[in-house]
mmCIF file of C-alpha atoms and ligand atoms in Angstrom:
data_model
loop_
_atom_site.group_PDB
_atom_site.id
_atom_site.type_symbol
_atom_site.label_atom_id
_atom_site.label_comp_id
_atom_site.label_asym_id
_atom_site.label_seq_id
_atom_site.Cartn_x
_atom_site.Cartn_y
_atom_site.Cartn_z
ATOM 1 C CA MET A 11 -1.510 30.585 26.432
ATOM 2 C CA ALA A 12 0.231 28.373 23.897
ATOM 3 C CA VAL A 13 -0.711 25.069 22.283
ATOM 4 C CA LEU A 14 1.907 22.321 22.022
ATOM 5 C CA VAL A 15 1.606 20.467 18.714
ATOM 6 C CA THR A 16 3.606 17.243 18.716
ATOM 7 C CA GLY A 17 4.361 15.904 15.244
ATOM 8 C CA GLY A 18 3.827 19.416 13.865
ATOM 9 C CA ALA A 19 6.369 18.825 11.077
ATOM 10 C CA GLY A 20 4.288 15.931 9.729
ATOM 11 C CA TYR A 21 1.359 15.847 7.342
ATOM 12 C CA ILE A 22 -1.582 16.502 9.654
ATOM 13 C CA GLY A 23 0.331 18.373 12.382
ATOM 14 C CA SER A 24 1.641 20.942 9.887
ATOM 15 C CA HIS A 25 -1.959 21.753 8.881
ATOM 16 C CA MET A 26 -2.920 22.084 12.540
ATOM 17 C CA THR A 27 -0.091 24.532 13.132
ATOM 18 C CA TRP A 28 -1.295 26.764 10.307
ATOM 19 C CA ALA A 29 -4.896 26.587 11.552
ATOM 20 C CA LEU A 30 -3.877 27.540 15.091
ATOM 21 C CA LEU A 31 -1.799 30.458 13.807
ATOM 22 C CA ASP A 32 -4.731 31.546 11.618
ATOM 23 C CA ALA A 33 -6.792 31.603 14.831
ATOM 24 C CA HIS A 34 -4.098 33.796 16.483
ATOM 25 C CA GLU A 35 -2.969 31.067 18.868
ATOM 26 C CA ASP A 36 0.589 30.853 20.128
ATOM 27 C CA VAL A 37 2.061 27.568 18.838
ATOM 28 C CA VAL A 38 4.955 25.401 19.996
ATOM 29 C CA VAL A 39 5.933 22.409 17.834
ATOM 30 C CA LEU A 40 7.824 19.357 19.052
ATOM 31 C CA ASP A 41 8.992 16.933 16.375
ATOM 32 C CA ARG A 42 11.951 14.588 15.998
ATOM 33 C CA LEU A 43 11.806 14.874 12.191
ATOM 34 C CA SER A 44 11.700 11.121 11.634
ATOM 35 C CA THR A 45 9.047 11.402 8.909
ATOM 36 C CA GLY A 46 8.332 15.145 9.058
ATOM 37 C CA PHE A 47 10.221 18.136 7.664
ATOM 38 C CA ARG A 48 11.518 21.285 9.355
ATOM 39 C CA TRP A 49 10.410 23.357 6.335
ATOM 40 C CA ALA A 50 6.836 22.117 6.809
ATOM 41 C CA VAL A 51 6.534 23.943 10.149
ATOM 42 C CA ALA A 52 4.984 27.381 9.814
ATOM 43 C CA PRO A 53 7.731 29.956 10.526
ATOM 44 C CA GLU A 54 5.709 31.695 13.273
ATOM 45 C CA ALA A 55 5.628 28.527 15.432
ATOM 46 C CA ARG A 56 8.390 27.926 18.019
ATOM 47 C CA PHE A 57 10.131 24.694 17.108
ATOM 48 C CA TYR A 58 11.822 22.098 19.314
ATOM 49 C CA ARG A 59 13.521 19.147 17.681
ATOM 50 C CA GLY A 60 13.258 16.111 19.921
ATOM 51 C CA ASP A 61 11.318 13.077 21.025
ATOM 52 C CA VAL A 62 7.916 13.148 22.750
ATOM 53 C CA GLY A 63 9.248 10.425 25.051
ATOM 54 C CA ASP A 64 12.024 12.697 26.355
ATOM 55 C CA GLN A 65 10.803 13.793 29.803
ATOM 56 C CA THR A 66 13.682 16.241 30.312
ATOM 57 C CA LEU A 67 12.956 18.036 27.061
ATOM 58 C CA LEU A 68 9.209 18.070 27.817
ATOM 59 C CA ALA A 69 9.820 19.626 31.248
ATOM 60 C CA ARG A 70 11.953 22.299 29.564
ATOM 61 C CA ILE A 71 9.272 23.024 26.952
ATOM 62 C CA PHE A 72 6.606 23.365 29.643
ATOM 63 C CA GLU A 73 8.884 25.645 31.638
ATOM 64 C CA GLU A 74 9.766 27.891 28.702
ATOM 65 C CA ASN A 75 6.219 28.206 27.309
ATOM 66 C CA ALA A 76 2.830 28.885 28.921
ATOM 67 C CA ILE A 77 1.136 25.824 27.433
ATOM 68 C CA ASP A 78 -2.510 25.060 28.277
ATOM 69 C CA ALA A 79 -3.198 22.350 25.686
ATOM 70 C CA ILE A 80 -1.406 19.541 23.894
ATOM 71 C CA VAL A 81 -2.454 18.310 20.464
ATOM 72 C CA HIS A 82 -0.612 15.032 20.033
ATOM 73 C CA PHE A 83 0.016 13.915 16.448
ATOM 74 C CA ALA A 84 3.522 12.468 16.811
ATOM 75 C CA GLY A 85 3.471 8.765 16.151
ATOM 76 C CA SER A 86 4.078 5.961 13.694
ATOM 77 C CA ALA A 87 1.203 5.305 11.348
ATOM 78 C CA ILE A 88 1.768 2.523 8.823
ATOM 79 C CA VAL A 89 -0.309 -0.611 9.409
ATOM 80 C CA PRO A 90 1.920 -3.188 7.603
ATOM 81 C CA GLU A 91 5.044 -1.697 9.212
ATOM 82 C CA SER A 92 3.398 -2.190 12.608
ATOM 83 C CA VAL A 93 2.835 -5.858 11.785
ATOM 84 C CA ALA A 94 6.543 -6.246 10.954
ATOM 85 C CA HIS A 95 7.793 -4.123 13.886
ATOM 86 C CA PRO A 96 5.155 -4.286 16.625
ATOM 87 C CA LEU A 97 7.433 -3.317 19.494
ATOM 88 C CA ALA A 98 8.541 -0.135 17.724
ATOM 89 C CA TYR A 99 4.859 0.792 17.417
ATOM 90 C CA TYR A 100 4.069 0.060 21.061
ATOM 91 C CA HIS A 101 7.112 2.118 21.974
ATOM 92 C CA ASN A 102 6.358 5.150 19.842
ATOM 93 C CA ASN A 103 2.552 5.224 20.000
ATOM 94 C CA THR A 104 1.907 3.843 23.461
ATOM 95 C CA ALA A 105 4.981 4.310 25.680
ATOM 96 C CA ASN A 106 5.865 7.735 24.257
ATOM 97 C CA THR A 107 2.256 8.897 24.623
ATOM 98 C CA CYS A 108 2.396 7.699 28.233
ATOM 99 C CA ALA A 109 5.543 9.795 28.785
ATOM 100 C CA LEU A 110 3.884 12.842 27.225
ATOM 101 C CA VAL A 111 0.695 12.477 29.275
ATOM 102 C CA GLU A 112 2.749 12.020 32.429
ATOM 103 C CA ALA A 113 4.829 15.135 31.745
ATOM 104 C CA GLY A 114 1.658 17.077 30.906
ATOM 105 C CA VAL A 115 -0.038 16.000 34.142
ATOM 106 C CA LYS A 116 3.081 16.967 36.135
ATOM 107 C CA ALA A 117 3.082 20.388 34.476
ATOM 108 C CA GLY A 118 -0.650 20.831 35.212
ATOM 109 C CA ILE A 119 -1.758 20.885 31.576
ATOM 110 C CA GLY A 120 -5.444 20.140 31.512
ATOM 111 C CA HIS A 121 -6.327 19.763 27.822
ATOM 112 C CA PHE A 122 -5.197 16.992 25.506
ATOM 113 C CA VAL A 123 -6.317 16.188 21.956
ATOM 114 C CA PHE A 124 -5.157 12.799 20.719
ATOM 115 C CA SER A 125 -4.775 11.431 17.171
ATOM 116 C CA SER A 126 -6.457 8.076 17.295
ATOM 117 C CA THR A 127 -7.529 6.007 14.342
ATOM 118 C CA ALA A 128 -10.284 3.930 12.772
ATOM 119 C CA ALA A 129 -7.788 1.049 13.006
ATOM 120 C CA VAL A 130 -8.910 0.591 16.634
ATOM 121 C CA TYR A 131 -12.157 -0.893 15.277
ATOM 122 C CA GLY A 132 -10.811 -3.671 13.069
ATOM 123 C CA SER A 133 -13.445 -5.248 10.829
ATOM 124 C CA GLN A 134 -16.702 -4.865 12.668
ATOM 125 C CA HIS A 135 -18.557 -7.581 10.729
ATOM 126 C CA GLY A 136 -21.834 -5.838 9.991
ATOM 127 C CA ALA A 137 -21.520 -2.650 12.084
ATOM 128 C CA ASP A 138 -21.646 -0.219 9.182
ATOM 129 C CA PRO A 139 -21.250 2.692 9.581
ATOM 130 C CA VAL A 140 -19.254 2.153 12.731
ATOM 131 C CA ARG A 141 -20.130 4.030 15.931
ATOM 132 C CA GLU A 142 -17.905 4.756 18.913
ATOM 133 C CA THR A 143 -19.971 2.331 20.994
ATOM 134 C CA ALA A 144 -18.678 -0.579 18.860
ATOM 135 C CA SER A 145 -16.345 -2.853 20.757
ATOM 136 C CA PRO A 146 -12.802 -2.171 19.473
ATOM 137 C CA GLN A 147 -11.175 -5.166 17.764
ATOM 138 C CA PRO A 148 -7.871 -3.850 16.401
ATOM 139 C CA GLU A 149 -6.329 -6.197 13.853
ATOM 140 C CA SER A 150 -2.861 -4.663 13.802
ATOM 141 C CA PRO A 151 -0.297 -3.582 16.384
ATOM 142 C CA TYR A 152 -0.843 -0.039 15.041
ATOM 143 C CA GLY A 153 -4.547 -0.120 15.996
ATOM 144 C CA LEU A 154 -3.823 -1.700 19.352
ATOM 145 C CA SER A 155 -1.005 0.761 20.127
ATOM 146 C CA LYS A 156 -3.480 3.624 19.631
ATOM 147 C CA LEU A 157 -6.276 1.922 21.557
ATOM 148 C CA MET A 158 -3.912 1.413 24.503
ATOM 149 C CA ALA A 159 -3.082 5.127 24.419
ATOM 150 C CA GLU A 160 -6.816 5.971 24.429
ATOM 151 C CA LEU A 161 -7.332 3.751 27.476
ATOM 152 C CA MET A 162 -4.358 5.321 29.236
ATOM 153 C CA LEU A 163 -5.866 8.748 28.646
ATOM 154 C CA ARG A 164 -9.199 7.539 30.039
ATOM 155 C CA ASP A 165 -7.557 6.358 33.262
ATOM 156 C CA ALA A 166 -5.304 9.421 33.570
ATOM 157 C CA ALA A 167 -8.340 11.697 33.146
ATOM 158 C CA ALA A 168 -10.176 9.819 35.912
ATOM 159 C CA ALA A 169 -7.246 10.271 38.306
ATOM 160 C CA HIS A 170 -5.896 13.714 37.397
ATOM 161 C CA ALA A 171 -7.013 17.178 36.331
ATOM 162 C CA LEU A 172 -6.760 16.202 32.675
ATOM 163 C CA ARG A 173 -9.501 16.242 30.082
ATOM 164 C CA TYR A 174 -9.051 14.870 26.585
ATOM 165 C CA VAL A 175 -10.655 14.313 23.231
ATOM 166 C CA ALA A 176 -9.477 11.304 21.211
ATOM 167 C CA LEU A 177 -10.356 11.675 17.547
ATOM 168 C CA ARG A 178 -10.528 8.438 15.600
ATOM 169 C CA TYR A 179 -9.502 9.507 12.122
ATOM 170 C CA PHE A 180 -10.645 7.567 9.116
ATOM 171 C CA ASN A 181 -8.563 7.999 5.912
ATOM 172 C CA VAL A 182 -7.091 11.463 5.915
ATOM 173 C CA ALA A 183 -6.219 12.931 2.516
ATOM 174 C CA GLY A 184 -6.026 16.172 0.564
ATOM 175 C CA ALA A 185 -4.075 19.321 1.313
ATOM 176 C CA ASP A 186 -4.524 22.848 2.636
ATOM 177 C CA PRO A 187 -6.897 24.601 0.197
ATOM 178 C CA ARG A 188 -4.569 27.653 0.460
ATOM 179 C CA GLY A 189 -1.603 25.533 -0.671
ATOM 180 C CA ARG A 190 0.568 26.099 2.432
ATOM 181 C CA ALA A 191 0.754 22.440 3.529
ATOM 182 C CA GLY A 192 0.182 18.948 2.250
ATOM 183 C CA GLN A 193 1.447 15.421 2.598
ATOM 184 C CA SER A 194 5.157 15.235 1.845
ATOM 185 C CA THR A 195 5.946 11.847 3.422
ATOM 186 C CA VAL A 196 8.714 9.964 1.656
ATOM 187 C CA GLY A 197 7.612 6.468 0.610
ATOM 188 C CA ALA A 198 3.998 7.234 1.533
ATOM 189 C CA THR A 199 1.500 4.386 1.581
ATOM 190 C CA HIS A 200 -1.733 6.425 1.592
ATOM 191 C CA LEU A 201 -3.713 5.625 -1.540
ATOM 192 C CA ILE A 202 -4.576 9.148 -2.733
ATOM 193 C CA LYS A 203 -1.013 10.370 -2.236
ATOM 194 C CA VAL A 204 0.403 7.299 -3.980
ATOM 195 C CA ALA A 205 -2.042 7.659 -6.890
ATOM 196 C CA CYS A 206 -1.124 11.347 -7.308
ATOM 197 C CA GLU A 207 2.570 10.411 -7.312
ATOM 198 C CA ALA A 208 1.887 7.794 -10.000
ATOM 199 C CA ALA A 209 -0.097 10.324 -12.062
ATOM 200 C CA LEU A 210 2.965 12.594 -12.033
ATOM 201 C CA GLY A 211 5.338 9.786 -13.000
ATOM 202 C CA LYS A 212 7.028 9.676 -9.579
ATOM 203 C CA ARG A 213 6.030 6.003 -9.437
ATOM 204 C CA SER A 214 5.737 3.640 -12.360
ATOM 205 C CA LYS A 215 2.555 1.965 -11.022
ATOM 206 C CA ILE A 216 0.503 1.454 -7.923
ATOM 207 C CA ASP A 217 -0.286 -1.810 -6.202
ATOM 208 C CA ILE A 218 -3.837 -2.728 -5.267
ATOM 209 C CA TYR A 219 -3.782 -4.877 -2.169
ATOM 210 C CA GLY A 220 -6.712 -7.264 -2.392
ATOM 211 C CA THR A 221 -9.307 -7.518 -5.151
ATOM 212 C CA ASP A 222 -11.356 -10.289 -3.579
ATOM 213 C CA TYR A 223 -12.939 -8.475 -0.654
ATOM 214 C CA ALA A 224 -16.702 -8.692 -0.139
ATOM 215 C CA THR A 225 -17.232 -5.200 -1.575
ATOM 216 C CA PRO A 226 -18.982 -4.154 -4.834
ATOM 217 C CA ASP A 227 -15.765 -4.146 -6.930
ATOM 218 C CA GLY A 228 -13.678 -6.427 -4.690
ATOM 219 C CA THR A 229 -11.318 -3.687 -3.482
ATOM 220 C CA GLY A 230 -11.208 -2.172 0.006
ATOM 221 C CA VAL A 231 -13.651 0.606 0.882
ATOM 222 C CA ARG A 232 -12.615 3.536 3.067
ATOM 223 C CA ASP A 233 -14.047 6.798 4.369
ATOM 224 C CA TYR A 234 -11.746 9.554 3.023
ATOM 225 C CA ILE A 235 -11.783 12.778 5.017
ATOM 226 C CA HIS A 236 -10.303 16.066 3.817
ATOM 227 C CA VAL A 237 -7.464 17.160 6.071
ATOM 228 C CA ALA A 238 -9.015 20.654 6.347
ATOM 229 C CA ASP A 239 -12.196 19.175 7.852
ATOM 230 C CA LEU A 240 -10.146 16.986 10.174
ATOM 231 C CA ILE A 241 -8.269 20.049 11.413
ATOM 232 C CA GLU A 242 -11.557 21.843 11.989
ATOM 233 C CA ALA A 243 -12.574 18.935 14.240
ATOM 234 C CA HIS A 244 -9.357 19.501 16.245
ATOM 235 C CA MET A 245 -10.068 23.220 16.578
ATOM 236 C CA ARG A 246 -13.561 22.342 17.810
ATOM 237 C CA ALA A 247 -12.131 19.777 20.220
ATOM 238 C CA LEU A 248 -9.778 22.374 21.660
ATOM 239 C CA ALA A 249 -12.625 24.860 22.130
ATOM 240 C CA TYR A 250 -14.767 22.114 23.665
ATOM 241 C CA LEU A 251 -12.068 21.249 26.228
ATOM 242 C CA ARG A 252 -11.373 24.878 27.070
ATOM 243 C CA ALA A 253 -15.114 25.354 27.650
ATOM 244 C CA GLY A 254 -15.015 22.523 30.223
ATOM 245 C CA GLY A 255 -16.132 19.598 28.039
ATOM 246 C CA ASP A 256 -15.885 16.066 29.424
ATOM 247 C CA PRO A 257 -13.545 13.421 28.010
ATOM 248 C CA LEU A 258 -14.746 12.324 24.605
ATOM 249 C CA VAL A 259 -13.794 9.736 22.004
ATOM 250 C CA CYS A 260 -15.248 10.360 18.566
ATOM 251 C CA ASN A 261 -15.009 9.426 14.919
ATOM 252 C CA CYS A 262 -13.708 11.767 12.250
ATOM 253 C CA GLY A 263 -15.048 10.625 8.916
ATOM 254 C CA TYR A 264 -17.932 11.532 6.617
ATOM 255 C CA GLY A 265 -19.974 8.339 6.683
ATOM 256 C CA GLU A 266 -19.389 7.679 2.979
ATOM 257 C CA GLY A 267 -17.113 4.995 1.522
ATOM 258 C CA PHE A 268 -15.124 4.827 -1.713
ATOM 259 C CA SER A 269 -13.331 1.780 -3.089
ATOM 260 C CA VAL A 270 -9.689 1.715 -4.156
ATOM 261 C CA LEU A 271 -10.784 1.536 -7.810
ATOM 262 C CA GLN A 272 -13.150 4.504 -7.418
ATOM 263 C CA VAL A 273 -10.347 6.562 -5.899
ATOM 264 C CA ILE A 274 -7.900 5.660 -8.670
ATOM 265 C CA ASP A 275 -10.486 6.562 -11.331
ATOM 266 C CA THR A 276 -11.042 9.927 -9.652
ATOM 267 C CA VAL A 277 -7.295 10.641 -9.632
ATOM 268 C CA ARG A 278 -7.099 9.653 -13.323
ATOM 269 C CA ARG A 279 -9.986 11.984 -14.176
ATOM 270 C CA ILE A 280 -8.752 14.972 -12.187
ATOM 271 C CA SER A 281 -5.095 14.672 -13.196
ATOM 272 C CA GLY A 282 -5.888 13.821 -16.812
ATOM 273 C CA ARG A 283 -3.151 11.162 -16.628
ATOM 274 C CA ASP A 284 -3.243 7.395 -16.816
ATOM 275 C CA ILE A 285 -2.151 5.363 -13.813
ATOM 276 C CA ALA A 286 -0.806 1.832 -14.177
ATOM 277 C CA VAL A 287 -2.049 -0.561 -11.506
ATOM 278 C CA GLU A 288 -0.932 -3.989 -10.422
ATOM 279 C CA HIS A 289 -3.243 -6.315 -8.564
ATOM 280 C CA GLY A 290 -1.617 -7.914 -5.532
ATOM 281 C CA GLY A 291 -2.745 -9.962 -2.556
ATOM 282 C CA ARG A 292 -4.286 -8.666 0.632
ATOM 283 C CA ARG A 293 -2.034 -7.035 3.224
ATOM 284 C CA PRO A 294 -2.081 -8.273 6.802
ATOM 285 C CA GLY A 295 -4.023 -5.940 9.100
ATOM 286 C CA ASP A 296 -6.261 -4.488 6.332
ATOM 287 C CA VAL A 297 -10.053 -4.771 6.547
ATOM 288 C CA ALA A 298 -12.590 -4.936 3.684
ATOM 289 C CA ARG A 299 -14.622 -1.859 4.522
ATOM 290 C CA ILE A 300 -14.705 0.724 7.245
ATOM 291 C CA VAL A 301 -16.887 3.821 7.240
ATOM 292 C CA ALA A 302 -17.557 6.216 10.126
ATOM 293 C CA ASP A 303 -20.756 7.247 11.783
ATOM 294 C CA PRO A 304 -19.875 10.922 12.367
ATOM 295 C CA THR A 305 -22.970 11.776 14.472
ATOM 296 C CA LEU A 306 -21.134 12.139 17.791
ATOM 297 C CA ALA A 307 -18.526 14.651 16.564
ATOM 298 C CA ARG A 308 -21.255 16.686 14.907
ATOM 299 C CA ARG A 309 -23.383 16.699 18.056
ATOM 300 C CA GLU A 310 -20.755 17.120 20.792
ATOM 301 C CA LEU A 311 -18.205 19.277 18.989
ATOM 302 C CA GLY A 312 -20.568 21.054 16.593
ATOM 303 C CA TRP A 313 -18.282 19.813 13.814
ATOM 304 C CA MET A 314 -19.588 20.706 10.353
ATOM 305 C CA PRO A 315 -17.423 19.481 7.477
ATOM 306 C CA THR A 316 -17.252 21.840 4.506
ATOM 307 C CA HIS A 317 -14.938 19.915 2.153
ATOM 308 C CA GLN A 318 -16.855 16.649 1.843
ATOM 309 C CA SER A 319 -16.055 15.765 -1.750
ATOM 310 C CA LEU A 320 -13.691 13.131 -3.105
ATOM 311 C CA GLU A 321 -13.030 15.460 -6.056
ATOM 312 C CA GLU A 322 -11.948 18.311 -3.778
ATOM 313 C CA ILE A 323 -9.742 15.969 -1.763
ATOM 314 C CA VAL A 324 -8.044 14.718 -4.916
ATOM 315 C CA GLU A 325 -7.743 18.205 -6.472
ATOM 316 C CA THR A 326 -5.926 19.586 -3.429
ATOM 317 C CA ALA A 327 -3.760 16.454 -3.052
ATOM 318 C CA PHE A 328 -2.780 16.598 -6.727
ATOM 319 C CA ALA A 329 -2.026 20.332 -6.555
ATOM 320 C CA TRP A 330 0.256 19.672 -3.551
ATOM 321 C CA GLU A 331 2.007 16.849 -5.401
ATOM 322 C CA GLN A 332 2.678 19.198 -8.317
ATOM 323 C CA HIS A 333 3.993 21.778 -5.862
ATOM 324 C CA LEU A 334 6.353 19.164 -4.368
ATOM 325 C CA ALA A 335 7.590 18.202 -7.832
ATOM 326 C CA ARG A 336 8.440 21.865 -8.574
ATOM 327 C CA LYS A 337 9.991 22.298 -5.125
ATOM 328 C CA ASN A 338 12.163 19.208 -5.572
ATOM 329 C CA SER A 339 13.404 20.298 -8.975
ATOM 330 C CA TYR A 340 14.140 23.748 -7.514
ATOM 331 C CA ASP A 341 16.071 22.182 -4.619
ATOM 332 C CA LEU A 342 17.989 20.001 -7.062
ATOM 333 C CA ALA A 343 18.774 22.981 -9.253
ATOM 334 C CA ARG A 344 20.075 25.180 -6.423
ATOM 335 C CA PRO A 345 23.608 23.726 -6.075
ATOM 336 C CA GLN A 346 24.127 24.223 -9.825
ATOM 337 C CA ILE A 347 23.058 27.838 -9.519
ATOM 338 C CA ARG A 348 25.567 28.297 -6.681
ATOM 339 C CA LEU A 349 28.341 26.744 -8.806
ATOM 340 C CA VAL A 350 27.659 29.191 -11.621
HETATM 341 N N1 LIG B 27 -2.768 10.046 7.915
HETATM 342 C C1 LIG B 27 -3.835 9.322 8.273
HETATM 343 O O1 LIG B 27 -4.666 8.932 7.433
HETATM 344 C C2 LIG B 27 -4.063 8.985 9.724
HETATM 345 C C3 LIG B 27 -5.190 8.205 10.054
HETATM 346 C C4 LIG B 27 -5.418 7.899 11.390
HETATM 347 C C5 LIG B 27 -4.573 8.390 12.368
HETATM 348 N N2 LIG B 27 -3.481 9.131 12.030
HETATM 349 C C6 LIG B 27 -2.599 9.604 13.091
HETATM 350 O O2 LIG B 27 -2.334 10.980 12.933
HETATM 351 C C7 LIG B 27 -1.034 11.296 13.413
HETATM 352 C C8 LIG B 27 -0.292 12.102 12.382
HETATM 353 O O3 LIG B 27 -0.205 11.336 11.189
HETATM 354 P P1 LIG B 27 0.469 11.910 9.868
HETATM 355 O O4 LIG B 27 -0.229 11.266 8.733
HETATM 356 O O5 LIG B 27 0.544 13.382 9.933
HETATM 357 O O6 LIG B 27 1.915 11.258 9.977
HETATM 358 P P2 LIG B 27 3.351 11.905 9.706
HETATM 359 O O7 LIG B 27 4.315 10.770 9.720
HETATM 360 O O8 LIG B 27 3.320 12.802 8.508
HETATM 361 O O9 LIG B 27 3.577 12.824 10.983
HETATM 362 C C9 LIG B 27 4.020 12.328 12.213
HETATM 363 C C10 LIG B 27 5.042 13.334 12.744
HETATM 364 O O10 LIG B 27 5.434 12.919 14.041
HETATM 365 C C11 LIG B 27 6.857 12.953 14.134
HETATM 366 N N3 LIG B 27 7.209 11.953 15.138
HETATM 367 C C12 LIG B 27 6.991 10.614 15.112
HETATM 368 N N4 LIG B 27 7.389 10.062 16.257
HETATM 369 C C13 LIG B 27 7.862 11.063 17.034
HETATM 370 C C14 LIG B 27 8.403 11.126 18.344
HETATM 371 N N5 LIG B 27 8.561 10.031 19.089
HETATM 372 N N6 LIG B 27 8.785 12.335 18.842
HETATM 373 C C15 LIG B 27 8.655 13.462 18.081
HETATM 374 N N7 LIG B 27 8.155 13.464 16.846
HETATM 375 C C16 LIG B 27 7.751 12.281 16.329
HETATM 376 C C17 LIG B 27 7.353 12.669 12.733
HETATM 377 O O11 LIG B 27 8.657 13.174 12.490
HETATM 378 C C18 LIG B 27 6.307 13.386 11.890
HETATM 379 O O12 LIG B 27 6.660 14.740 11.655
HETATM 380 C C19 LIG B 27 -0.364 9.968 13.757
HETATM 381 O O13 LIG B 27 -0.399 9.793 15.166
HETATM 382 C C20 LIG B 27 -1.243 8.940 13.064
HETATM 383 O O14 LIG B 27 -1.259 7.719 13.747
HETATM 384 C C21 LIG B 27 -3.199 9.440 10.718
#
């Protein structure tokens, strides 16, 4: 049987594809390459370029491949962008997920792993760390678009032969410890990626959005999870579903928070470079602090993180950023080589 990875050309999906191949799974990737890259897809995976909302293409993929599980990463994931363009977010994260679930149900695919987000919680005012039993209060169209998809999955699972795990990721960062994948997003907004870019001179400075939050140093506090541990949670979720596990919604984070300033200091220390910062105002949709209670994933999925270290996250992210810098200069140099 094969696993369909949507968004497999993106940051997290490309790691999942490698992990599945490492586990000798057959992998099919569907990606429209809006933010992802064809070169980021492991060569052994079968690749379809297209939209997860395209029912005709989905029917063809399910016909051409013996798929038993869908791992759905494809989506739009920038909170401020969702505030500016809410309908685009409801379209891509909610309506397109609906189309994918519908096509999967029609094709009799029983296992679905969904990329949800801590943004479904909003600021929980005192619930710290946050558990899955907390009442979701999304403060951005991004969070709400994902929450709506979770609820759709819940109802579809009650009516059809579909079981799912929705993983609510906290702040995903870092890169494949073996150096095969990392975050390559153009114009990324994720703090660790942005700080690594600044350390390498790809940006002149980084902006800190909000220095007056009710946190120890005034900057936002987040739970940063290494992408390798996040992928392990997906592999566990897949095994759980294949073993007959019931629908499950669970957090993917470590239960430990770091502030923006702590993260920037760690990137400075590990890269050995200075990073210029500019203090700006708060961004709409951002919350002061959000940290996961990871108990449920550990108990139900047997998930045991092995990369829980901000240093390791930053080391792998920085190594990937250096790799990208070399790759870009190689790509730039190639036409000149051809001319010679
Ligand atoms: N990165 C994080 O910290 C984080 C946190 C919480 C949740 N998530 C979720 O994880 C998922 C993956 O995030 P990422 O950081 O890898 O983002 P990404 O932008 O690197 O990857 C998304 C991939 O999906 C593709 N895509 C988008 N819409 C598509 C569509 N309609 N049809 C086909 N392909 C489409 C893009 O081309 C890209 O390759 C997203 O759903 C995101 O909401 C990410």
